[in-house]
Amino acid sequence: MPGEHPPTLDPVAAARWQRAAPPRSPWLHEEVARRMADRLEWIRLAPLAWAHWEPVRGGLAVQPLLEQRYPQAECLLVEPEPARLPAARAQLERPWWQRWGPRRRIVETVGDGRVQMLWANMALHFALEPQALMARWHRALATDGFLMFSCLGPDTLRELHALYGSLGWPPPGPQFTDMHDWGDMLVAAGFAEPVMDMERITLTWETPQRLLAELAELGANLHPSRFGALRGRGWRERLHDELAALRGPDGRLALTFEIVYGHAIRPAPRVRMQPQTSVPLDDLRGLLRGGRRPAQ
């Protein structure tokens, strides 16, 4: 049900991370956004308006690609976190002499039925209430509009989880949700025809220090059972040594990231007929546009 927290996500820590996350897109987010944009080749609908959800963290480099694909569409850049609004304005607002291009507007929320596409890259896996967030996306979409999203899957950082487990340390991060469970949640939120797929990306680093620095850009350890106190320099040095022992034949350190991609449609509302039935005007318009009869 909406409002439930993922079992391996500390609600207080997750809320703190949402406020404290660096106001920039990590490299991995940019790469996943590019790959997700390639999947738009499968979609025929050309939206009149679309929403880019949390663009500052989700990936700014993809914005021109999406605007080139939908040059006539209005774009709402949705930053629900007030702390990232200044970064969104600094990086995404055009100077006055460039405002002849595709229309874009930075907002904190998006109205019901306002857009025909909602793009949400790498936002769902750290969501404190993912089912409520899906319901919010569903409301923002017009009838027959579609959602495109990506997030981390359960195989992410499997090498690091194995290392921590072998040392008897608490988990290094949360256990992310499986793509089939995301599909079930989409249906529960009112979406139809969910299509889920995944891929694994392996990133490599030269040193443990660079590896840990990039992980800190991607997120924080939000597991409820994480080590609850500050750790000293000795622990950090041991972690570096343990990571260095995992070097592959090429001398580099490798970590796996499972990337889950999802696509779903907001269908026309289904109305169960009774002796007296009331239908909201917007839903009735959707039924008439879709040419679909209510369920009997």
C-alpha positions as YAML, in Angstrom:
chain: A
units: angstrom
residues:
- id: 1
  name: MET
  ca: [0.00, 0.00, 0.00]
- id: 2
  name: PRO
  ca: [1.21, 3.59, -0.61]
- id: 3
  name: GLY
  ca: [3.10, 4.94, 2.35]
- id: 4
  name: GLU
  ca: [5.02, 1.76, 3.13]
- id: 5
  name: HIS
  ca: [8.79, 2.14, 3.35]
- id: 6
  name: PRO
  ca: [11.18, -0.30, 1.63]
- id: 7
  name: PRO
  ca: [12.34, -2.75, 4.33]
- id: 8
  name: THR
  ca: [16.08, -2.05, 3.95]
- id: 9
  name: LEU
  ca: [15.78, 1.74, 3.73]
- id: 10
  name: ASP
  ca: [16.05, 3.81, 6.92]
- id: 11
  name: PRO
  ca: [13.31, 6.47, 6.59]
- id: 12
  name: VAL
  ca: [15.21, 9.14, 8.53]
- id: 13
  name: ALA
  ca: [18.45, 8.55, 6.62]
- id: 14
  name: ALA
  ca: [16.60, 8.45, 3.28]
- id: 15
  name: ALA
  ca: [14.92, 11.80, 3.96]
- id: 16
  name: ARG
  ca: [18.28, 13.26, 4.99]
- id: 17
  name: TRP
  ca: [19.92, 11.99, 1.78]
- id: 18
  name: GLN
  ca: [17.20, 13.58, -0.36]
- id: 19
  name: ARG
  ca: [18.09, 16.95, 1.14]
- id: 20
  name: ALA
  ca: [21.88, 16.46, 1.19]
- id: 21
  name: ALA
  ca: [22.53, 14.75, -2.16]
- id: 22
  name: PRO
  ca: [25.05, 16.72, -4.27]
- id: 23
  name: PRO
  ca: [23.24, 19.02, -6.73]
- id: 24
  name: ARG
  ca: [24.79, 17.39, -9.81]
- id: 25
  name: SER
  ca: [24.37, 14.28, -11.94]
- id: 26
  name: PRO
  ca: [26.78, 11.40, -11.27]
- id: 27
  name: TRP
  ca: [28.42, 9.91, -14.34]
- id: 28
  name: LEU
  ca: [26.45, 6.67, -14.00]
- id: 29
  name: HIS
  ca: [23.15, 8.56, -13.98]
- id: 30
  name: GLU
  ca: [24.13, 10.33, -17.20]
- id: 31
  name: GLU
  ca: [25.06, 7.04, -18.87]
- id: 32
  name: VAL
  ca: [21.83, 5.35, -17.81]
- id: 33
  name: ALA
  ca: [19.82, 8.35, -19.05]
- id: 34
  name: ARG
  ca: [21.48, 8.05, -22.46]
- id: 35
  name: ARG
  ca: [20.64, 4.34, -22.62]
- id: 36
  name: MET
  ca: [17.06, 5.00, -21.54]
- id: 37
  name: ALA
  ca: [16.73, 7.63, -24.25]
- id: 38
  name: ASP
  ca: [17.60, 4.95, -26.83]
- id: 39
  name: ARG
  ca: [14.51, 3.04, -25.66]
- id: 40
  name: LEU
  ca: [12.28, 5.88, -26.81]
- id: 41
  name: GLU
  ca: [12.70, 4.44, -30.31]
- id: 42
  name: TRP
  ca: [10.05, 1.93, -29.25]
- id: 43
  name: ILE
  ca: [7.51, 4.67, -28.39]
- id: 44
  name: ARG
  ca: [5.39, 6.20, -31.13]
- id: 45
  name: LEU
  ca: [3.49, 8.76, -29.07]
- id: 46
  name: ALA
  ca: [4.87, 12.30, -29.42]
- id: 47
  name: PRO
  ca: [3.91, 14.18, -26.24]
- id: 48
  name: LEU
  ca: [2.61, 17.74, -26.32]
- id: 49
  name: ALA
  ca: [4.12, 18.21, -22.86]
- id: 50
  name: TRP
  ca: [6.48, 16.08, -20.80]
- id: 51
  name: ALA
  ca: [7.96, 16.18, -17.31]
- id: 52
  name: HIS
  ca: [11.61, 15.62, -16.44]
- id: 53
  name: TRP
  ca: [11.52, 14.41, -12.83]
- id: 54
  name: GLU
  ca: [14.44, 15.53, -10.64]
- id: 55
  name: PRO
  ca: [16.71, 16.49, -13.56]
- id: 56
  name: VAL
  ca: [19.59, 17.82, -11.42]
- id: 57
  name: ARG
  ca: [20.33, 14.37, -10.01]
- id: 58
  name: GLY
  ca: [18.78, 12.33, -12.80]
- id: 59
  name: GLY
  ca: [20.97, 13.53, -15.66]
- id: 60
  name: LEU
  ca: [21.26, 16.92, -17.30]
- id: 61
  name: ALA
  ca: [23.15, 15.80, -20.41]
- id: 62
  name: VAL
  ca: [20.07, 13.97, -21.72]
- id: 63
  name: GLN
  ca: [17.94, 17.14, -21.73]
- id: 64
  name: PRO
  ca: [19.09, 18.33, -25.20]
- id: 65
  name: LEU
  ca: [18.58, 14.81, -26.61]
- id: 66
  name: LEU
  ca: [14.98, 14.70, -25.37]
- id: 67
  name: GLU
  ca: [14.27, 18.22, -26.60]
- id: 68
  name: GLN
  ca: [15.61, 17.29, -30.04]
- id: 69
  name: ARG
  ca: [13.34, 14.26, -30.09]
- id: 70
  name: TYR
  ca: [10.27, 16.31, -29.08]
- id: 71
  name: PRO
  ca: [11.06, 19.82, -30.38]
- id: 72
  name: GLN
  ca: [7.45, 21.06, -30.27]
- id: 73
  name: ALA
  ca: [6.71, 19.79, -26.77]
- id: 74
  name: GLU
  ca: [6.70, 21.83, -23.59]
- id: 75
  name: CYS
  ca: [8.99, 20.49, -20.85]
- id: 76
  name: LEU
  ca: [8.32, 20.81, -17.13]
- id: 77
  name: LEU
  ca: [11.53, 20.35, -15.14]
- id: 78
  name: VAL
  ca: [10.20, 19.05, -11.82]
- id: 79
  name: GLU
  ca: [12.44, 19.52, -8.77]
- id: 80
  name: PRO
  ca: [10.40, 18.58, -5.67]
- id: 81
  name: GLU
  ca: [13.39, 19.12, -3.37]
- id: 82
  name: PRO
  ca: [13.66, 22.90, -2.68]
- id: 83
  name: ALA
  ca: [17.39, 22.63, -1.93]
- id: 84
  name: ARG
  ca: [18.06, 21.72, -5.57]
- id: 85
  name: LEU
  ca: [15.95, 24.44, -7.16]
- id: 86
  name: PRO
  ca: [18.85, 26.95, -7.31]
- id: 87
  name: ALA
  ca: [21.01, 24.38, -9.10]
- id: 88
  name: ALA
  ca: [18.17, 23.61, -11.52]
- id: 89
  name: ARG
  ca: [17.74, 27.29, -12.35]
- id: 90
  name: ALA
  ca: [21.49, 27.85, -12.73]
- id: 91
  name: GLN
  ca: [21.96, 24.89, -15.05]
- id: 92
  name: LEU
  ca: [18.67, 24.70, -16.96]
- id: 93
  name: GLU
  ca: [17.19, 28.18, -17.29]
- id: 94
  name: ARG
  ca: [18.05, 29.78, -20.61]
- id: 95
  name: PRO
  ca: [19.28, 33.35, -20.97]
- id: 96
  name: TRP
  ca: [16.71, 35.64, -22.53]
- id: 97
  name: TRP
  ca: [18.37, 35.58, -25.98]
- id: 98
  name: GLN
  ca: [17.97, 31.77, -26.22]
- id: 99
  name: ARG
  ca: [14.32, 31.52, -25.24]
- id: 100
  name: TRP
  ca: [13.18, 30.89, -28.78]
- id: 101
  name: GLY
  ca: [14.08, 27.15, -28.39]
- id: 102
  name: PRO
  ca: [11.92, 24.34, -26.97]
- id: 103
  name: ARG
  ca: [9.75, 25.58, -24.11]
- id: 104
  name: ARG
  ca: [10.95, 24.55, -20.66]
- id: 105
  name: ARG
  ca: [9.86, 25.60, -17.20]
- id: 106
  name: ILE
  ca: [11.23, 24.72, -13.76]
- id: 107
  name: VAL
  ca: [8.52, 23.75, -11.26]
- id: 108
  name: GLU
  ca: [8.24, 22.05, -7.87]
- id: 109
  name: THR
  ca: [5.19, 19.99, -8.79]
- id: 110
  name: VAL
  ca: [3.13, 19.07, -11.84]
- id: 111
  name: GLY
  ca: [-0.64, 19.20, -12.09]
- id: 112
  name: ASP
  ca: [-2.92, 16.21, -12.60]
- id: 113
  name: GLY
  ca: [-3.13, 15.03, -16.21]
- id: 114
  name: ARG
  ca: [-0.69, 17.73, -17.26]
- id: 115
  name: VAL
  ca: [1.81, 15.74, -19.37]
- id: 116
  name: GLN
  ca: [1.87, 12.86, -21.84]
- id: 117
  name: MET
  ca: [5.33, 11.60, -20.83]
- id: 118
  name: LEU
  ca: [7.03, 11.50, -17.44]
- id: 119
  name: TRP
  ca: [10.78, 10.85, -17.47]
- id: 120
  name: ALA
  ca: [12.29, 9.73, -14.15]
- id: 121
  name: ASN
  ca: [15.89, 8.56, -14.30]
- id: 122
  name: MET
  ca: [17.54, 6.89, -11.28]
- id: 123
  name: ALA
  ca: [15.07, 8.40, -8.77]
- id: 124
  name: LEU
  ca: [13.04, 5.44, -7.53]
- id: 125
  name: HIS
  ca: [15.51, 3.23, -5.65]
- id: 126
  name: PHE
  ca: [16.11, 5.81, -2.88]
- id: 127
  name: ALA
  ca: [12.46, 6.94, -2.72]
- id: 128
  name: LEU
  ca: [11.17, 6.86, 0.85]
- id: 129
  name: GLU
  ca: [7.63, 5.99, -0.32]
- id: 130
  name: PRO
  ca: [8.02, 4.51, -3.82]
- id: 131
  name: GLN
  ca: [4.39, 3.44, -4.19]
- id: 132
  name: ALA
  ca: [3.19, 6.93, -3.28]
- id: 133
  name: LEU
  ca: [5.68, 8.35, -5.79]
- id: 134
  name: MET
  ca: [4.33, 6.08, -8.53]
- id: 135
  name: ALA
  ca: [0.81, 7.24, -7.69]
- id: 136
  name: ARG
  ca: [2.01, 10.84, -8.01]
- id: 137
  name: TRP
  ca: [3.47, 10.10, -11.44]
- id: 138
  name: HIS
  ca: [0.22, 8.39, -12.44]
- id: 139
  name: ARG
  ca: [-1.79, 11.50, -11.53]
- id: 140
  name: ALA
  ca: [0.55, 13.75, -13.50]
- id: 141
  name: LEU
  ca: [0.02, 11.78, -16.71]
- id: 142
  name: ALA
  ca: [-2.86, 12.30, -19.07]
- id: 143
  name: THR
  ca: [-4.83, 9.32, -20.33]
- id: 144
  name: ASP
  ca: [-2.62, 7.18, -22.62]
- id: 145
  name: GLY
  ca: [0.45, 9.08, -21.42]
- id: 146
  name: PHE
  ca: [3.51, 7.00, -20.58]
- id: 147
  name: LEU
  ca: [6.12, 6.71, -17.86]
- id: 148
  name: MET
  ca: [9.82, 6.05, -18.51]
- id: 149
  name: PHE
  ca: [11.96, 5.31, -15.47]
- id: 150
  name: SER
  ca: [15.16, 3.61, -14.36]
- id: 151
  name: CYS
  ca: [16.63, 2.64, -11.00]
- id: 152
  name: LEU
  ca: [19.18, 0.38, -9.34]
- id: 153
  name: GLY
  ca: [18.38, -3.32, -8.95]
- id: 154
  name: PRO
  ca: [19.27, -5.96, -6.32]
- id: 155
  name: ASP
  ca: [22.53, -7.12, -7.93]
- id: 156
  name: THR
  ca: [24.04, -3.67, -7.43]
- id: 157
  name: LEU
  ca: [27.35, -3.69, -5.52]
- id: 158
  name: ARG
  ca: [27.21, -7.46, -5.07]
- id: 159
  name: GLU
  ca: [31.02, -7.58, -4.71]
- id: 160
  name: LEU
  ca: [30.95, -5.01, -1.92]
- id: 161
  name: HIS
  ca: [28.11, -6.81, -0.11]
- id: 162
  name: ALA
  ca: [30.08, -10.07, -0.30]
- id: 163
  name: LEU
  ca: [33.21, -8.38, 1.07]
- id: 164
  name: TYR
  ca: [31.38, -6.82, 4.03]
- id: 165
  name: GLY
  ca: [29.66, -10.12, 4.76]
- id: 166
  name: SER
  ca: [32.96, -12.04, 4.76]
- id: 167
  name: LEU
  ca: [34.39, -9.56, 7.28]
- id: 168
  name: GLY
  ca: [31.35, -9.71, 9.55]
- id: 169
  name: TRP
  ca: [30.53, -6.05, 8.93]
- id: 170
  name: PRO
  ca: [26.97, -4.66, 8.64]
- id: 171
  name: PRO
  ca: [25.62, -4.23, 5.08]
- id: 172
  name: PRO
  ca: [27.29, -1.50, 2.98]
- id: 173
  name: GLY
  ca: [23.97, -0.37, 1.51]
- id: 174
  name: PRO
  ca: [20.28, -1.23, 1.08]
- id: 175
  name: GLN
  ca: [18.99, -4.24, -0.84]
- id: 176
  name: PHE
  ca: [17.30, -2.75, -3.89]
- id: 177
  name: THR
  ca: [13.94, -3.89, -5.24]
- id: 178
  name: ASP
  ca: [13.62, -6.52, -7.97]
- id: 179
  name: MET
  ca: [12.21, -5.42, -11.33]
- id: 180
  name: HIS
  ca: [9.25, -7.81, -11.07]
- id: 181
  name: ASP
  ca: [8.20, -6.17, -7.81]
- id: 182
  name: TRP
  ca: [8.42, -2.76, -9.48]
- id: 183
  name: GLY
  ca: [6.12, -4.08, -12.20]
- id: 184
  name: ASP
  ca: [3.59, -5.23, -9.60]
- id: 185
  name: MET
  ca: [3.71, -1.82, -7.91]
- id: 186
  name: LEU
  ca: [3.10, -0.08, -11.25]
- id: 187
  name: VAL
  ca: [-0.07, -2.10, -11.75]
- id: 188
  name: ALA
  ca: [-1.18, -1.39, -8.18]
- id: 189
  name: ALA
  ca: [-0.67, 2.34, -8.85]
- id: 190
  name: GLY
  ca: [-3.02, 2.19, -11.84]
- id: 191
  name: PHE
  ca: [-0.55, 1.80, -14.70]
- id: 192
  name: ALA
  ca: [-1.12, -0.66, -17.54]
- id: 193
  name: GLU
  ca: [1.11, -2.70, -19.84]
- id: 194
  name: PRO
  ca: [4.30, -2.38, -17.74]
- id: 195
  name: VAL
  ca: [7.43, -3.47, -19.58]
- id: 196
  name: MET
  ca: [10.46, -4.16, -17.38]
- id: 197
  name: ASP
  ca: [13.99, -5.09, -18.36]
- id: 198
  name: MET
  ca: [17.43, -4.88, -16.81]
- id: 199
  name: GLU
  ca: [21.12, -4.90, -17.61]
- id: 200
  name: ARG
  ca: [24.32, -5.07, -15.59]
- id: 201
  name: ILE
  ca: [27.02, -2.45, -15.94]
- id: 202
  name: THR
  ca: [30.50, -3.03, -14.55]
- id: 203
  name: LEU
  ca: [32.48, 0.03, -13.49]
- id: 204
  name: THR
  ca: [36.20, -0.12, -12.72]
- id: 205
  name: TRP
  ca: [38.57, 2.12, -10.77]
- id: 206
  name: GLU
  ca: [42.30, 2.42, -10.30]
- id: 207
  name: THR
  ca: [42.27, 2.91, -6.52]
- id: 208
  name: PRO
  ca: [39.98, 2.23, -3.53]
- id: 209
  name: GLN
  ca: [39.95, 5.97, -2.82]
- id: 210
  name: ARG
  ca: [38.49, 6.81, -6.23]
- id: 211
  name: LEU
  ca: [35.98, 3.97, -5.97]
- id: 212
  name: LEU
  ca: [34.66, 5.19, -2.61]
- id: 213
  name: ALA
  ca: [34.56, 8.81, -3.76]
- id: 214
  name: GLU
  ca: [32.36, 7.90, -6.73]
- id: 215
  name: LEU
  ca: [30.07, 5.75, -4.58]
- id: 216
  name: ALA
  ca: [29.59, 8.74, -2.28]
- id: 217
  name: GLU
  ca: [28.33, 10.72, -5.29]
- id: 218
  name: LEU
  ca: [25.82, 8.00, -6.13]
- id: 219
  name: GLY
  ca: [24.31, 7.68, -2.67]
- id: 220
  name: ALA
  ca: [24.76, 6.84, 0.99]
- id: 221
  name: ASN
  ca: [24.39, 3.73, 3.11]
- id: 222
  name: LEU
  ca: [20.73, 3.93, 4.13]
- id: 223
  name: HIS
  ca: [20.39, 0.38, 5.47]
- id: 224
  name: PRO
  ca: [18.72, 0.30, 8.93]
- id: 225
  name: SER
  ca: [21.39, -2.17, 10.15]
- id: 226
  name: ARG
  ca: [24.37, -0.12, 9.01]
- id: 227
  name: PHE
  ca: [27.15, 0.63, 11.51]
- id: 228
  name: GLY
  ca: [25.61, 3.25, 13.76]
- id: 229
  name: ALA
  ca: [28.65, 5.21, 14.94]
- id: 230
  name: LEU
  ca: [31.63, 7.03, 13.46]
- id: 231
  name: ARG
  ca: [34.46, 4.84, 12.25]
- id: 232
  name: GLY
  ca: [38.08, 5.77, 12.72]
- id: 233
  name: ARG
  ca: [41.03, 6.09, 10.39]
- id: 234
  name: GLY
  ca: [42.13, 2.53, 11.13]
- id: 235
  name: TRP
  ca: [38.85, 1.11, 9.82]
- id: 236
  name: ARG
  ca: [39.10, 3.25, 6.70]
- id: 237
  name: GLU
  ca: [42.63, 2.05, 6.02]
- id: 238
  name: ARG
  ca: [41.56, -1.56, 6.46]
- id: 239
  name: LEU
  ca: [38.69, -1.01, 4.02]
- id: 240
  name: HIS
  ca: [41.18, 0.34, 1.47]
- id: 241
  name: ASP
  ca: [43.39, -2.72, 1.97]
- id: 242
  name: GLU
  ca: [40.48, -5.15, 1.65]
- id: 243
  name: LEU
  ca: [39.27, -3.45, -1.52]
- id: 244
  name: ALA
  ca: [42.76, -3.44, -3.00]
- id: 245
  name: ALA
  ca: [42.91, -7.22, -2.50]
- id: 246
  name: LEU
  ca: [39.96, -7.54, -4.92]
- id: 247
  name: ARG
  ca: [41.90, -6.24, -7.93]
- id: 248
  name: GLY
  ca: [41.29, -8.20, -11.09]
- id: 249
  name: PRO
  ca: [43.88, -9.48, -13.59]
- id: 250
  name: ASP
  ca: [43.99, -6.00, -15.15]
- id: 251
  name: GLY
  ca: [44.87, -4.45, -11.78]
- id: 252
  name: ARG
  ca: [41.60, -2.54, -11.49]
- id: 253
  name: LEU
  ca: [38.75, -2.71, -8.98]
- id: 254
  name: ALA
  ca: [35.36, -3.67, -10.41]
- id: 255
  name: LEU
  ca: [31.81, -3.29, -9.08]
- id: 256
  name: THR
  ca: [28.54, -4.43, -10.65]
- id: 257
  name: PHE
  ca: [25.50, -2.16, -11.01]
- id: 258
  name: GLU
  ca: [22.15, -3.68, -11.97]
- id: 259
  name: ILE
  ca: [20.07, -1.14, -13.89]
- id: 260
  name: VAL
  ca: [16.30, -1.66, -14.05]
- id: 261
  name: TYR
  ca: [14.31, 0.07, -16.81]
- id: 262
  name: GLY
  ca: [10.55, 0.42, -16.75]
- id: 263
  name: HIS
  ca: [7.86, 1.68, -19.11]
- id: 264
  name: ALA
  ca: [4.12, 1.82, -18.47]
- id: 265
  name: ILE
  ca: [1.00, 3.61, -19.71]
- id: 266
  name: ARG
  ca: [-1.75, 5.43, -17.86]
- id: 267
  name: PRO
  ca: [-4.87, 3.80, -19.32]
- id: 268
  name: ALA
  ca: [-8.31, 5.28, -19.65]
- id: 269
  name: PRO
  ca: [-10.14, 4.95, -16.34]
- id: 270
  name: ARG
  ca: [-12.30, 1.88, -15.88]
- id: 271
  name: VAL
  ca: [-15.72, 2.65, -14.47]
- id: 272
  name: ARG
  ca: [-17.87, -0.06, -12.92]
- id: 273
  name: MET
  ca: [-21.45, 0.72, -13.85]
- id: 274
  name: GLN
  ca: [-24.06, 0.95, -11.09]
- id: 275
  name: PRO
  ca: [-27.67, 2.23, -11.01]
- id: 276
  name: GLN
  ca: [-26.12, 5.66, -10.37]
- id: 277
  name: THR
  ca: [-22.48, 6.30, -11.33]
- id: 278
  name: SER
  ca: [-20.53, 9.56, -11.05]
- id: 279
  name: VAL
  ca: [-17.46, 10.06, -13.20]
- id: 280
  name: PRO
  ca: [-15.07, 13.04, -12.83]
- id: 281
  name: LEU
  ca: [-15.20, 15.29, -15.86]
- id: 282
  name: ASP
  ca: [-11.50, 14.80, -16.72]
- id: 283
  name: ASP
  ca: [-11.90, 11.01, -16.58]
- id: 284
  name: LEU
  ca: [-15.01, 11.20, -18.77]
- id: 285
  name: ARG
  ca: [-13.05, 13.21, -21.35]
- id: 286
  name: GLY
  ca: [-10.35, 10.54, -21.27]
- id: 287
  name: LEU
  ca: [-12.92, 7.81, -21.85]
- id: 288
  name: LEU
  ca: [-14.41, 9.66, -24.80]
- id: 289
  name: ARG
  ca: [-11.01, 10.44, -26.36]
- id: 290
  name: GLY
  ca: [-9.89, 6.84, -26.00]
- id: 291
  name: GLY
  ca: [-13.10, 5.50, -27.51]
- id: 292
  name: ARG
  ca: [-13.22, 2.83, -24.81]
- id: 293
  name: ARG
  ca: [-16.35, 1.60, -23.12]
- id: 294
  name: PRO
  ca: [-16.48, 1.36, -19.34]
- id: 295
  name: ALA
  ca: [-16.12, -2.08, -17.80]
- id: 296
  name: GLN
  ca: [-19.46, -3.81, -17.24]
...
